[in-house]
Coordinates of C-alpha atoms in Angstrom, one line a residue:
Chain A
X1 CA -63.8 -28.4 -87.2
X2 CA -61.7 -29.2 -90.3
X3 CA -63.0 -28.1 -93.6
X4 CA -61.7 -27.2 -97.1
X5 CA -61.4 -23.5 -97.9
X6 CA -63.0 -24.2 -101.3
X7 CA -66.3 -24.6 -99.4
X8 CA -66.1 -20.9 -98.4
X9 CA -68.0 -18.2 -100.3
X10 CA -65.7 -16.2 -102.6
X11 CA -64.5 -12.9 -101.0
X12 CA -65.7 -14.1 -97.6
X13 CA -64.2 -12.5 -94.5
X14 CA -63.7 -14.7 -91.5
X15 CA -62.9 -13.3 -88.0
X16 CA -60.9 -14.8 -85.2
X17 CA -59.1 -13.9 -82.1
X18 CA -56.0 -15.7 -83.3
X19 CA -55.2 -16.8 -86.8
X20 CA -52.4 -19.3 -87.2
X21 CA -50.8 -19.7 -90.6
X22 CA -49.4 -23.1 -91.3
X23 CA -50.5 -26.5 -89.9
X24 CA -47.2 -28.2 -89.2
X25 CA -45.5 -29.0 -85.9
X26 CA -45.7 -25.4 -84.6
X27 CA -49.1 -24.5 -86.0
X28 CA -50.9 -27.7 -84.8
X29 CA -49.3 -27.5 -81.4
X30 CA -50.5 -23.9 -81.0
X31 CA -54.0 -24.7 -82.2
X32 CA -54.3 -27.6 -79.8
X33 CA -53.1 -25.4 -76.9
X34 CA -55.4 -22.5 -77.8
X35 CA -58.5 -24.5 -78.5
X36 CA -61.0 -24.5 -75.7
X37 CA -59.6 -21.4 -74.1
X38 CA -62.5 -19.3 -75.0
X39 CA -60.8 -17.9 -78.1
X40 CA -61.8 -18.2 -81.7
X41 CA -58.9 -19.7 -83.5
X42 CA -58.5 -20.2 -87.2
X43 CA -55.7 -22.5 -88.4
X44 CA -54.9 -22.0 -92.1
X45 CA -53.1 -24.7 -94.1
X46 CA -52.0 -24.1 -97.7
X47 CA -51.9 -27.7 -98.6
X48 CA -54.6 -30.4 -98.8
X49 CA -55.2 -33.3 -96.5
X50 CA -52.7 -35.4 -98.3
X51 CA -50.0 -34.9 -100.9
X52 CA -51.1 -33.1 -104.1
X53 CA -48.5 -32.2 -106.7
X54 CA -50.2 -28.9 -107.5
X55 CA -49.9 -27.7 -103.9
X56 CA -46.4 -29.0 -103.5
X57 CA -45.3 -27.2 -106.7
X58 CA -46.0 -23.9 -104.9
X59 CA -42.9 -24.7 -102.9
X60 CA -40.6 -24.7 -106.0
X61 CA -37.9 -22.1 -106.0
X62 CA -34.3 -21.5 -106.7
X63 CA -31.1 -22.3 -104.9
X64 CA -28.4 -19.7 -105.5
X65 CA -26.0 -20.6 -102.7
X66 CA -24.7 -23.8 -101.2
X67 CA -26.8 -26.7 -102.7
X68 CA -29.5 -28.2 -100.5
X69 CA -32.3 -30.4 -101.5
X70 CA -34.6 -28.7 -104.0
X71 CA -37.0 -26.4 -102.3
X72 CA -40.1 -28.5 -103.1
X73 CA -38.5 -31.7 -101.8
X74 CA -37.5 -31.4 -98.1
X75 CA -40.7 -30.0 -96.9
X76 CA -44.4 -30.8 -97.4
X77 CA -47.2 -28.5 -98.3
X78 CA -50.0 -30.5 -96.8
X79 CA -51.9 -30.9 -93.5
X80 CA -49.3 -31.7 -90.9
X81 CA -46.5 -29.9 -92.9
X82 CA -43.1 -31.4 -92.8
X83 CA -43.9 -33.7 -89.9
X84 CA -45.1 -35.9 -92.8
X85 CA -41.5 -36.2 -93.7
X86 CA -39.4 -36.1 -90.6
X87 CA -37.4 -39.0 -89.3
X88 CA -38.1 -38.4 -85.6
X89 CA -34.6 -37.6 -84.3
X90 CA -35.1 -35.6 -81.0
X91 CA -32.6 -34.0 -78.7
X92 CA -33.0 -30.7 -76.8
X93 CA -30.6 -27.9 -77.3
X94 CA -28.1 -27.6 -74.4
X95 CA -27.9 -24.6 -72.1
X96 CA -24.9 -23.2 -73.8
X97 CA -26.6 -23.5 -77.2
X98 CA -28.7 -20.5 -76.2
X99 CA -25.8 -18.5 -74.9
X100 CA -23.7 -15.9 -76.7
X101 CA -20.3 -17.3 -77.3
X102 CA -17.6 -14.6 -77.5
X103 CA -15.8 -16.5 -80.2
X104 CA -18.9 -17.1 -82.3
X105 CA -20.0 -13.9 -83.9
X106 CA -23.7 -13.0 -83.7
X107 CA -24.5 -15.9 -81.4
X108 CA -26.9 -15.8 -78.4
X109 CA -30.6 -15.9 -77.9
X110 CA -32.6 -13.5 -75.7
X111 CA -34.0 -16.5 -73.8
X112 CA -32.2 -19.1 -71.8
X113 CA -32.4 -22.9 -71.6
X114 CA -34.3 -22.5 -68.4
X115 CA -36.9 -20.5 -70.2
X116 CA -37.5 -23.4 -72.5
X117 CA -36.9 -26.3 -70.2
X118 CA -40.5 -26.7 -68.9
X119 CA -41.7 -26.6 -72.5
X120 CA -39.2 -29.3 -73.6
X121 CA -40.7 -31.5 -70.9
X122 CA -44.2 -31.0 -72.3
X123 CA -43.0 -31.2 -75.9
X124 CA -41.6 -34.7 -75.2
X125 CA -45.1 -36.0 -74.7
X126 CA -46.4 -34.3 -77.8
X127 CA -43.7 -35.8 -80.1
X128 CA -44.2 -39.1 -78.4
X129 CA -40.7 -39.7 -77.1
X130 CA -39.7 -41.0 -73.6
X131 CA -39.2 -39.1 -70.5
X132 CA -37.0 -36.0 -70.6
X133 CA -33.7 -37.6 -69.6
X134 CA -30.6 -37.3 -71.7
X135 CA -27.8 -38.8 -69.5
X136 CA -26.4 -41.1 -72.1
X137 CA -23.8 -42.6 -69.8
X138 CA -26.4 -43.6 -67.2
X139 CA -28.7 -45.0 -69.9
X140 CA -25.9 -47.0 -71.4
X141 CA -24.8 -48.4 -68.0
X142 CA -28.4 -49.4 -67.2
X143 CA -28.6 -51.1 -70.6
X144 CA -25.3 -52.9 -70.2
X145 CA -23.8 -51.1 -73.1
X146 CA -20.3 -49.7 -73.2
X147 CA -19.5 -46.2 -74.2
X148 CA -16.7 -46.1 -76.8
X149 CA -14.9 -43.3 -74.8
X150 CA -14.9 -42.7 -71.1
X151 CA -17.2 -39.9 -70.0
X152 CA -14.3 -37.5 -69.3
X153 CA -12.9 -37.8 -72.9
X154 CA -12.6 -35.0 -75.4
X155 CA -15.3 -36.9 -77.4
X156 CA -18.4 -37.5 -75.3
X157 CA -21.5 -39.6 -75.9
X158 CA -24.9 -38.1 -76.1
X159 CA -28.1 -39.6 -77.2
X160 CA -31.1 -38.9 -79.3
X161 CA -34.6 -40.2 -78.6
X162 CA -36.7 -41.2 -81.6
X163 CA -40.2 -40.0 -82.1
X164 CA -42.3 -42.7 -83.9
X165 CA -42.1 -40.2 -85.8
X166 CA -45.3 -38.3 -84.9
X167 CA -47.3 -37.3 -88.0
X168 CA -49.0 -34.3 -86.5
X169 CA -52.1 -34.2 -88.7
X170 CA -52.8 -37.9 -88.3
X171 CA -52.0 -38.1 -84.6
X172 CA -53.9 -34.9 -83.6
X173 CA -56.7 -34.9 -86.1
X174 CA -59.3 -35.7 -83.6
X175 CA -58.2 -32.9 -81.3
X176 CA -58.3 -30.5 -84.2
X177 CA -61.7 -31.7 -85.3
X178 CA -63.2 -31.3 -81.8
X179 CA -61.3 -28.3 -80.6
X180 CA -63.7 -25.8 -79.1
X181 CA -63.6 -22.5 -81.0
X182 CA -61.1 -24.0 -83.5
X183 CA -61.7 -23.8 -87.3
X184 CA -59.1 -25.5 -89.5
X185 CA -59.1 -24.6 -93.2
X186 CA -57.2 -26.7 -95.7
X187 CA -56.1 -25.6 -99.1
X188 CA -56.1 -22.1 -97.7
X189 CA -52.9 -20.4 -98.8
X190 CA -52.1 -17.0 -97.3
X191 CA -50.9 -14.7 -100.1
X192 CA -50.6 -11.4 -98.2
X193 CA -50.4 -10.1 -94.7
X194 CA -52.3 -6.7 -94.6
X195 CA -51.3 -4.1 -92.1
X196 CA -53.0 -1.1 -90.4
X197 CA -52.4 2.3 -91.9
X198 CA -49.5 3.0 -89.6
X199 CA -48.0 -0.3 -90.4
X200 CA -47.7 -1.3 -86.7
X201 CA -50.5 -3.8 -86.7
X202 CA -51.5 -6.9 -88.7
X203 CA -55.2 -6.6 -89.5
X204 CA -55.9 -9.4 -91.9
X205 CA -54.5 -12.0 -94.2
X206 CA -55.6 -12.5 -97.8
X207 CA -56.0 -16.1 -98.7
X208 CA -56.5 -18.0 -102.0
X209 CA -57.1 -21.6 -103.1
X210 CA -55.8 -23.1 -106.3
X211 CA -59.4 -23.6 -107.3
X212 CA -60.1 -19.9 -107.4
X213 CA -61.7 -19.1 -104.0
X214 CA -60.4 -15.9 -102.4
X215 CA -61.2 -14.9 -98.8
X216 CA -59.7 -12.9 -95.9
X217 CA -59.2 -13.6 -92.2
X218 CA -59.3 -10.7 -89.7
X219 CA -57.9 -11.4 -86.3
X220 CA -56.5 -9.7 -83.2
X221 CA -53.3 -11.7 -83.4
X222 CA -51.6 -13.7 -86.1
X223 CA -49.0 -16.4 -85.8
X224 CA -47.0 -17.2 -88.8
X225 CA -45.9 -20.8 -88.6
X226 CA -45.2 -21.6 -92.2
X227 CA -41.7 -23.1 -92.0
X228 CA -38.2 -21.9 -92.4
X229 CA -38.6 -20.8 -96.1
X230 CA -42.3 -19.9 -96.4
X231 CA -42.3 -17.7 -93.3
X232 CA -39.8 -15.2 -94.7
X233 CA -41.2 -15.6 -98.1
X234 CA -44.7 -14.5 -97.0
X235 CA -43.3 -11.6 -95.0
X236 CA -41.2 -10.4 -97.9
X237 CA -44.0 -10.9 -100.5
X238 CA -46.5 -8.8 -98.4
X239 CA -45.1 -5.7 -100.0
X240 CA -48.3 -3.8 -101.0
X241 CA -48.1 -1.5 -98.1
X242 CA -44.4 -1.6 -97.3
X243 CA -42.1 -2.2 -100.3
X244 CA -39.5 -4.1 -98.2
X245 CA -42.2 -6.4 -96.8
X246 CA -43.8 -6.9 -93.4
X247 CA -41.7 -6.5 -90.3
X248 CA -38.7 -5.8 -92.4
X249 CA -37.9 -2.2 -91.9
X250 CA -34.5 -3.2 -90.7
X251 CA -33.9 -5.5 -93.6
X252 CA -33.6 -8.6 -91.4
X253 CA -36.3 -10.8 -92.8
X254 CA -34.9 -13.7 -94.7
X255 CA -31.4 -13.2 -93.3
X256 CA -29.4 -15.4 -90.9
X257 CA -30.8 -18.5 -92.6
X258 CA -29.2 -21.7 -91.4
X259 CA -29.0 -25.4 -92.0
X260 CA -27.0 -28.1 -90.4
X261 CA -24.0 -28.7 -92.7
X262 CA -23.7 -32.5 -92.8
X263 CA -20.6 -34.6 -93.4
X264 CA -21.8 -38.0 -94.8
X265 CA -18.8 -40.1 -95.7
X266 CA -17.5 -43.6 -95.4
X267 CA -14.2 -43.5 -93.6
X268 CA -11.6 -46.2 -92.8
X269 CA -10.5 -47.0 -89.3
X270 CA -7.6 -49.4 -88.8
X271 CA -8.6 -51.0 -85.6
X272 CA -7.2 -53.8 -83.3
X273 CA -10.8 -55.0 -82.9
X274 CA -14.2 -54.0 -84.2
X275 CA -15.6 -50.9 -82.5
X276 CA -18.3 -51.8 -80.0
X277 CA -21.1 -49.7 -81.4
X278 CA -24.1 -51.3 -79.7
X279 CA -25.1 -48.1 -77.9
X280 CA -24.6 -46.1 -81.1
X281 CA -27.1 -48.1 -83.1
X282 CA -30.8 -47.3 -82.8
X283 CA -32.2 -49.6 -80.1
X284 CA -35.0 -49.8 -77.6
X285 CA -34.6 -49.1 -74.0
X286 CA -36.6 -48.2 -71.0
X287 CA -36.4 -44.7 -69.5
X288 CA -37.9 -43.2 -66.4
X289 CA -37.4 -39.9 -64.6
X290 CA -38.0 -38.7 -61.1
X291 CA -39.5 -42.0 -60.0
X292 CA -42.0 -41.9 -62.8
X293 CA -43.1 -44.9 -64.8
X294 CA -40.8 -46.9 -67.0
X295 CA -41.4 -45.9 -70.6
X296 CA -40.1 -47.9 -73.5
X297 CA -38.5 -45.8 -76.2
X298 CA -36.1 -45.8 -79.0
X299 CA -32.7 -44.2 -78.6
X300 CA -29.3 -43.9 -80.3
X301 CA -26.0 -42.8 -79.0
X302 CA -24.0 -40.2 -80.9
X303 CA -20.6 -38.6 -80.4
X304 CA -20.2 -35.0 -79.5
X305 CA -17.4 -32.8 -78.2
X306 CA -16.9 -32.1 -74.6
X307 CA -17.9 -28.5 -73.7
X308 CA -14.3 -27.7 -72.7
X309 CA -13.1 -28.9 -76.1
X310 CA -15.8 -26.9 -77.9
X311 CA -14.7 -23.8 -76.1
X312 CA -10.9 -24.4 -76.4
X313 CA -11.2 -25.2 -80.1
X314 CA -13.9 -22.7 -80.8
X315 CA -16.1 -25.2 -82.4
X316 CA -19.8 -24.7 -82.2
X317 CA -22.1 -27.7 -81.6
X318 CA -21.0 -30.9 -83.4
X319 CA -22.4 -34.4 -83.3
X320 CA -21.6 -37.5 -85.2
X321 CA -23.3 -40.9 -85.6
X322 CA -21.4 -43.9 -86.8
X323 CA -22.2 -47.3 -88.2
X324 CA -20.3 -50.2 -89.7
X325 CA -20.1 -50.2 -93.5
X326 CA -19.3 -53.0 -95.9
X327 CA -16.9 -51.5 -98.3
X328 CA -17.4 -54.4 -100.8
X329 CA -21.0 -53.4 -101.2
X330 CA -20.5 -49.7 -101.2
X331 CA -19.4 -49.1 -104.7
X332 CA -17.2 -46.3 -103.4
X333 CA -14.0 -45.3 -104.9
X334 CA -11.8 -45.9 -101.9
X335 CA -8.3 -47.3 -102.1
X336 CA -8.0 -49.9 -99.4
X337 CA -4.2 -49.5 -99.4
X338 CA -4.7 -46.1 -97.9
X339 CA -6.4 -47.6 -95.0
X340 CA -3.8 -50.3 -94.3
X341 CA -0.9 -48.0 -94.6
X342 CA -0.4 -47.6 -90.9
X343 CA -1.9 -50.9 -89.6
X344 CA 0.0 -52.4 -86.8
X345 CA 0.3 -56.2 -86.7
X346 CA -3.0 -57.6 -85.9
X347 CA -5.0 -54.5 -86.7
X348 CA -7.5 -54.6 -89.5
X349 CA -8.9 -52.0 -91.8
X350 CA -12.6 -51.5 -91.2
X351 CA -15.0 -49.1 -92.7
X352 CA -17.6 -47.0 -91.0
X353 CA -20.1 -44.5 -92.2
X354 CA -20.0 -41.2 -90.3
X355 CA -22.9 -38.7 -90.3
X356 CA -21.6 -35.6 -88.7
X357 CA -23.2 -32.2 -88.5
X358 CA -21.8 -28.9 -87.3
X359 CA -23.6 -25.9 -86.0
X360 CA -23.4 -22.9 -88.4
X361 CA -22.0 -19.6 -87.4
X362 CA -24.8 -17.1 -88.0
X363 CA -24.3 -15.5 -91.3
X364 CA -26.2 -12.4 -92.3
X365 CA -25.6 -13.0 -96.0
X366 CA -27.2 -16.5 -95.8
X367 CA -30.7 -15.5 -96.8
X368 CA -34.1 -16.0 -98.5
X369 CA -35.1 -13.4 -101.1
X370 CA -37.8 -13.4 -103.7
X371 CA -37.6 -14.2 -107.4
X372 CA -39.3 -12.4 -110.1
X373 CA -41.0 -15.6 -111.1
X374 CA -44.4 -16.2 -109.5
X375 CA -46.3 -19.3 -108.6
X376 CA -49.9 -20.2 -109.5
X377 CA -51.2 -18.1 -106.7
X378 CA -49.2 -15.1 -107.9
X379 CA -46.7 -15.3 -105.1
X380 CA -43.1 -14.6 -105.9
X381 CA -41.0 -17.8 -105.6
X382 CA -38.3 -18.1 -102.9
X383 CA -34.6 -17.9 -103.7
X384 CA -32.6 -19.7 -101.1
X385 CA -29.0 -18.4 -100.9
X386 CA -27.6 -20.7 -98.2
X387 CA -24.1 -19.5 -97.2
X388 CA -21.6 -21.1 -94.8
X389 CA -18.6 -19.3 -93.3
X390 CA -15.3 -20.9 -94.2
X391 CA -14.7 -21.3 -90.5
X392 CA -17.6 -23.7 -90.3
X393 CA -16.0 -25.9 -92.9
X394 CA -12.7 -25.7 -91.0
X395 CA -14.4 -26.6 -87.8
X396 CA -15.9 -29.7 -89.3
X397 CA -12.5 -30.8 -90.4
X398 CA -11.1 -30.1 -86.9
X399 CA -13.9 -32.0 -85.2
X400 CA -13.1 -35.0 -87.3
X401 CA -9.5 -34.7 -86.4
X402 CA -10.3 -34.6 -82.7
X403 CA -12.5 -37.7 -83.2
X404 CA -9.5 -39.4 -84.8
X405 CA -7.2 -38.3 -82.0
X406 CA -9.5 -39.7 -79.4
X407 CA -9.8 -43.0 -81.1
X408 CA -6.0 -43.2 -81.3
X409 CA -5.5 -42.1 -77.7
X410 CA -7.8 -44.8 -76.5
X411 CA -6.1 -47.5 -78.6
X412 CA -9.1 -47.9 -80.8
X413 CA -7.5 -47.2 -84.1
X414 CA -6.3 -44.7 -86.7
X415 CA -8.8 -42.9 -88.9
X416 CA -8.5 -42.3 -92.6
X417 CA -10.9 -39.9 -94.2
X418 CA -11.2 -39.2 -97.9
X419 CA -9.4 -36.1 -99.1
X420 CA -9.1 -34.1 -102.2
X421 CA -5.9 -34.2 -104.3
X422 CA -4.7 -31.0 -102.6
X423 CA -5.1 -32.7 -99.2
X424 CA -8.2 -30.9 -98.1
X425 CA -11.0 -32.8 -96.5
X426 CA -13.3 -34.1 -99.3
X427 CA -16.5 -32.5 -98.3
X428 CA -19.2 -30.6 -100.0
X429 CA -21.5 -29.7 -97.1
X430 CA -24.7 -31.7 -97.3
X431 CA -28.0 -30.5 -96.0
X432 CA -30.1 -32.0 -93.2
X433 CA -33.4 -30.6 -94.3
X434 CA -33.4 -28.4 -91.2
X435 CA -34.5 -24.9 -92.2
X436 CA -33.7 -22.4 -89.5
X437 CA -33.4 -18.6 -89.2
X438 CA -34.8 -16.0 -91.6
X439 CA -36.8 -14.3 -88.8
X440 CA -34.4 -14.6 -86.0
X441 CA -35.1 -13.9 -82.4
X442 CA -33.2 -11.1 -80.6
X443 CA -33.4 -8.1 -78.4
X444 CA -32.1 -5.7 -81.0
X445 CA -34.6 -4.8 -83.8
X446 CA -31.7 -3.8 -86.0
X447 CA -30.4 -7.4 -86.1
X448 CA -33.5 -9.5 -85.5
X449 CA -37.1 -9.8 -86.5
X450 CA -38.9 -11.1 -83.4
X451 CA -38.4 -10.5 -79.7
X452 CA -38.2 -13.0 -76.9
X453 CA -41.9 -13.5 -77.0
X454 CA -41.7 -14.3 -80.8
X455 CA -43.6 -11.1 -81.6
X456 CA -42.3 -9.1 -84.5
X457 CA -40.5 -6.0 -83.3
X458 CA -42.2 -3.8 -85.9
X459 CA -45.7 -5.5 -85.8
X460 CA -46.3 -6.6 -82.3
X461 CA -49.5 -8.5 -82.9
X462 CA -47.8 -10.7 -85.5
X463 CA -46.0 -13.6 -84.0
X464 CA -43.7 -16.1 -85.6
X465 CA -43.5 -19.8 -84.6
X466 CA -41.1 -22.4 -85.8
X467 CA -37.5 -22.6 -86.6
X468 CA -37.4 -19.3 -88.4
X469 CA -36.9 -17.6 -85.1
X470 CA -33.8 -19.7 -84.2
X471 CA -30.9 -17.3 -83.4
X472 CA -28.5 -20.3 -83.7
X473 CA -29.2 -23.8 -84.6
X474 CA -27.0 -26.1 -82.3
X475 CA -26.6 -29.4 -84.0
X476 CA -29.8 -31.0 -82.8
X477 CA -32.7 -31.7 -85.2
X478 CA -35.1 -28.7 -84.8
X479 CA -38.5 -30.3 -84.4
X480 CA -38.3 -30.8 -80.6
X481 CA -37.3 -27.2 -80.1
X482 CA -39.9 -26.0 -82.5
X483 CA -42.6 -27.7 -80.5
X484 CA -41.2 -26.5 -77.2
X485 CA -41.1 -22.9 -78.4
X486 CA -44.6 -23.2 -79.8
X487 CA -45.9 -24.3 -76.4
X488 CA -44.1 -21.3 -74.8
X489 CA -45.7 -19.0 -77.4
X490 CA -49.1 -20.5 -76.6
X491 CA -48.7 -19.7 -73.0
X492 CA -47.8 -16.1 -73.9
X493 CA -50.8 -15.8 -76.1
X494 CA -53.1 -17.2 -73.4
X495 CA -51.9 -14.4 -71.1
X496 CA -53.0 -11.7 -73.6
X497 CA -56.5 -10.2 -73.4
Chain B
X1 CA 5.7 -34.3 -71.1
X2 CA 4.3 -32.5 -74.1
X3 CA 7.0 -31.4 -76.5
X4 CA 5.0 -29.8 -79.1
X5 CA 2.7 -26.9 -79.1
X6 CA 0.1 -27.0 -81.8
X7 CA -1.2 -23.7 -82.9
X8 CA -4.4 -23.6 -84.9
X9 CA -4.8 -20.4 -86.7
X10 CA -8.3 -18.9 -86.3
X11 CA -9.3 -19.0 -89.9
X12 CA -7.8 -22.3 -90.9
X13 CA -4.4 -23.7 -91.7
X14 CA -2.0 -25.0 -89.2
X15 CA 1.4 -23.9 -87.9
X16 CA 3.7 -25.2 -85.3
X17 CA 5.3 -23.0 -82.8
X18 CA 8.7 -23.5 -81.2
X19 CA 9.4 -27.0 -80.0
X20 CA 10.9 -27.3 -76.6
X21 CA 12.7 -30.4 -77.7
X22 CA 14.4 -28.6 -80.5
X23 CA 15.9 -26.0 -78.2
X24 CA 16.9 -28.6 -75.7
X25 CA 18.7 -30.8 -78.3
X26 CA 20.5 -27.8 -79.8
X27 CA 21.7 -26.5 -76.5
X28 CA 23.2 -30.0 -75.9
X29 CA 25.2 -29.7 -79.1
X30 CA 25.4 -32.3 -81.8
X31 CA 23.1 -35.2 -81.6
X32 CA 25.6 -37.7 -80.3
X33 CA 24.6 -41.1 -79.2
X34 CA 24.7 -41.5 -75.4
X35 CA 27.8 -43.2 -74.1
X36 CA 25.7 -46.1 -72.9
X37 CA 24.3 -46.9 -76.3
X38 CA 23.7 -50.5 -77.3
X39 CA 26.7 -51.5 -79.6
X40 CA 24.4 -52.8 -82.3
X41 CA 22.5 -49.6 -82.3
X42 CA 25.6 -47.4 -82.2
X43 CA 27.1 -49.3 -85.0
X44 CA 24.4 -48.1 -87.4
X45 CA 24.5 -45.0 -89.4
X46 CA 21.9 -42.3 -88.6
X47 CA 20.0 -43.3 -91.7
X48 CA 20.1 -47.0 -90.7
X49 CA 18.8 -46.2 -87.3
X50 CA 15.9 -44.2 -88.7
X51 CA 15.1 -47.1 -91.0
X52 CA 15.3 -49.6 -88.2
X53 CA 12.8 -47.6 -86.2
X54 CA 10.4 -47.3 -89.1
X55 CA 10.6 -50.9 -90.0
X56 CA 10.1 -52.1 -86.5
X57 CA 7.1 -49.8 -86.0
X58 CA 5.4 -50.2 -89.4
X59 CA 6.4 -53.7 -90.5
X60 CA 4.9 -54.9 -93.7
X61 CA 3.1 -51.6 -94.3
X62 CA 6.3 -49.6 -94.4
X63 CA 6.1 -48.8 -98.1
X64 CA 2.6 -47.3 -97.8
X65 CA 3.6 -45.5 -94.7
X66 CA 6.6 -43.9 -96.4
X67 CA 4.1 -42.4 -98.9
X68 CA 2.4 -40.7 -96.0
X69 CA 5.7 -39.5 -94.6
X70 CA 6.6 -38.1 -98.0
X71 CA 3.4 -36.2 -98.1
X72 CA 4.1 -34.9 -94.6
X73 CA 7.5 -33.6 -95.7
X74 CA 5.7 -31.4 -98.3
X75 CA 4.2 -29.3 -95.5
X76 CA 6.0 -26.0 -94.9
X77 CA 8.6 -25.9 -92.2
X78 CA 8.7 -29.6 -91.5
X79 CA 12.4 -30.3 -92.2
X80 CA 13.7 -28.5 -89.2
X81 CA 11.2 -30.2 -86.9
X82 CA 12.1 -33.6 -88.3
X83 CA 15.7 -32.9 -87.6
X84 CA 14.8 -32.1 -84.0
X85 CA 12.6 -35.2 -83.8
X86 CA 15.4 -37.4 -85.2
X87 CA 17.8 -35.9 -82.7
X88 CA 15.6 -36.4 -79.7
X89 CA 13.9 -39.7 -80.4
X90 CA 16.4 -41.6 -82.5
X91 CA 19.9 -40.2 -82.2
X92 CA 19.5 -39.4 -78.6
X93 CA 18.3 -42.9 -77.6
X94 CA 20.4 -45.8 -76.3
X95 CA 18.8 -48.5 -78.3
X96 CA 16.1 -49.4 -80.9
X97 CA 13.7 -50.2 -78.1
X98 CA 14.4 -47.0 -76.3
X99 CA 13.8 -45.1 -79.5
X100 CA 10.6 -46.9 -80.2
X101 CA 9.4 -46.2 -76.6
X102 CA 10.4 -42.5 -76.8
X103 CA 8.4 -42.1 -80.1
X104 CA 5.5 -44.0 -78.6
X105 CA 5.4 -41.6 -75.7
X106 CA 5.5 -38.6 -78.1
X107 CA 2.7 -40.0 -80.1
X108 CA 0.5 -40.5 -77.0
X109 CA 1.3 -37.0 -75.8
X110 CA 0.2 -35.7 -79.2
X111 CA -3.1 -37.5 -79.2
X112 CA -3.7 -36.4 -75.6
X113 CA -3.2 -32.8 -76.7
X114 CA -5.2 -33.2 -79.9
X115 CA -2.1 -32.3 -81.8
X116 CA -3.0 -34.1 -85.0
X117 CA -2.7 -33.3 -88.7
X118 CA -4.5 -34.8 -91.6
X119 CA -2.1 -36.0 -94.2
X120 CA -3.3 -37.9 -97.2
X121 CA -6.5 -38.5 -95.2
X122 CA -4.8 -39.9 -92.2
X123 CA -5.6 -38.2 -88.9
X124 CA -2.2 -38.7 -87.2
X125 CA 0.0 -37.1 -84.5
X126 CA 3.0 -35.3 -85.8
X127 CA 5.3 -37.7 -84.1
X128 CA 3.6 -40.5 -85.9
X129 CA 4.0 -38.7 -89.2
X130 CA 7.7 -38.1 -88.5
X131 CA 8.1 -41.7 -87.8
X132 CA 6.8 -42.4 -91.3
X133 CA 9.2 -39.8 -92.7
X134 CA 12.3 -41.3 -91.1
X135 CA 13.0 -43.4 -94.1
X136 CA 12.1 -40.9 -96.8

């Protein structure tokens, strides 16, 4: 059943076995999994069925650190959450992305790739991509495409699969309408998590609509799946019983917040011939796995660093897509002479647009806090202080250098990238709209918010789903992993009494 | 043979450690031309040989490349390495072609080792940058 919270009686109290807060990729996945299991499940969505400015405005906040898109821009407060916005890029994390790397401070998840793998396979179906196969070299060979670099190069080729992209509310509306024991409430903003007297148990959430209806939901278990900014915001704002907020005795809520710092620039490459980028453009192919049926899907090759290079150079995950660029139409202030400076006879300057992203080193001081200013529901607005270690900026520069070295080594050209007057790489880290961390997963309650089951250390019946729990962010877009982790959490919840 | 060892400092910045080629060249004494040198090559001054190499390698783009070489020379500690490079790959070679080949091998070794530096936006091996600096 899907209904509007404004239809409820004022001061009503609803009860459920499980209350899920947030109807985005994680929340809808959980609700679908838990429906029909004999549990009463309430799914609360703060936004309406479609975009409404007054709901979206509740997302407004402040950026006090590295600039990203405005807080009310790169996420959607509406049914389906930010799956209404996403572009559909999908790639799983790699095994090493979950591991602690000695040279990467504060890295490491309490779970492994193998723990998540079965859920990735199921998540692939939910986000409507092809079979779970990621061998770019094999796919390129089957398609008759050439890789730009041999597979044993410092620069490797990996691939993304594209989701249509799946708009979760539209795609799974019927499941949510019919879900046995499932009650979906729209325009139901949670404004406070209420705890038991000893503070060890979440007992209810207080909800409000912009039209003046207040109500509460009591449940045995709660799952906070509100996104990478709202999740810590709600935990911090629930301060009536604990001044520091819910699950924040160790002061970790809101910390370790991450994005994918992006490098988006046009670069020059003096090449003896145009680069063969057919595999690196989005194209349709047919994939199958383990003798399964052929499935037509959309993919795109990207460049990455070989694992040995990442380790030797102490670079976290890095990926880069590339496409041809017509400098004459760009309006960019590039001096073509710079790009012909080292041309060999017969080589030509050509321009390419690089979109590279590097994994952030976890940074405790990168965090969400609360502003004094409040929104229309009385909630303190979020202050996003995104911080990036200097080493991450240096690693992006180094990765681009290695990309240039590999092109030169393979006789494919020399790279010229825009620099500042002092010679530094011209780069102000751009955002990807990938909000991660803020309630990170870990074994140590002193440095994390949730455990390997996504349960809050301090409030074990309060779970967190979504990218807030990411301990590190790799360089892959997060939605695929969000859905996989939500499926894993659903299995855990099904095992509870 | 990899003549350079590139050391990347942990928190940014670059430095270059000792160059095996430097030591080898110095131990051999002054950078004399080999006895078997091509007469046309040996008839040139050291500066002329450097210019001949740069012109042959960079052709019509020499002037722009010189600007890159000039920027490279502003990096700390470069002069001594350039002397060693000149000694090994220009003065120590028997002909223009041999010099070009020697430099080409050094460039390939650099790229294989990811020994690259960004100068004026160019991602280049140090040997390539030194080639640009030969006529500065």
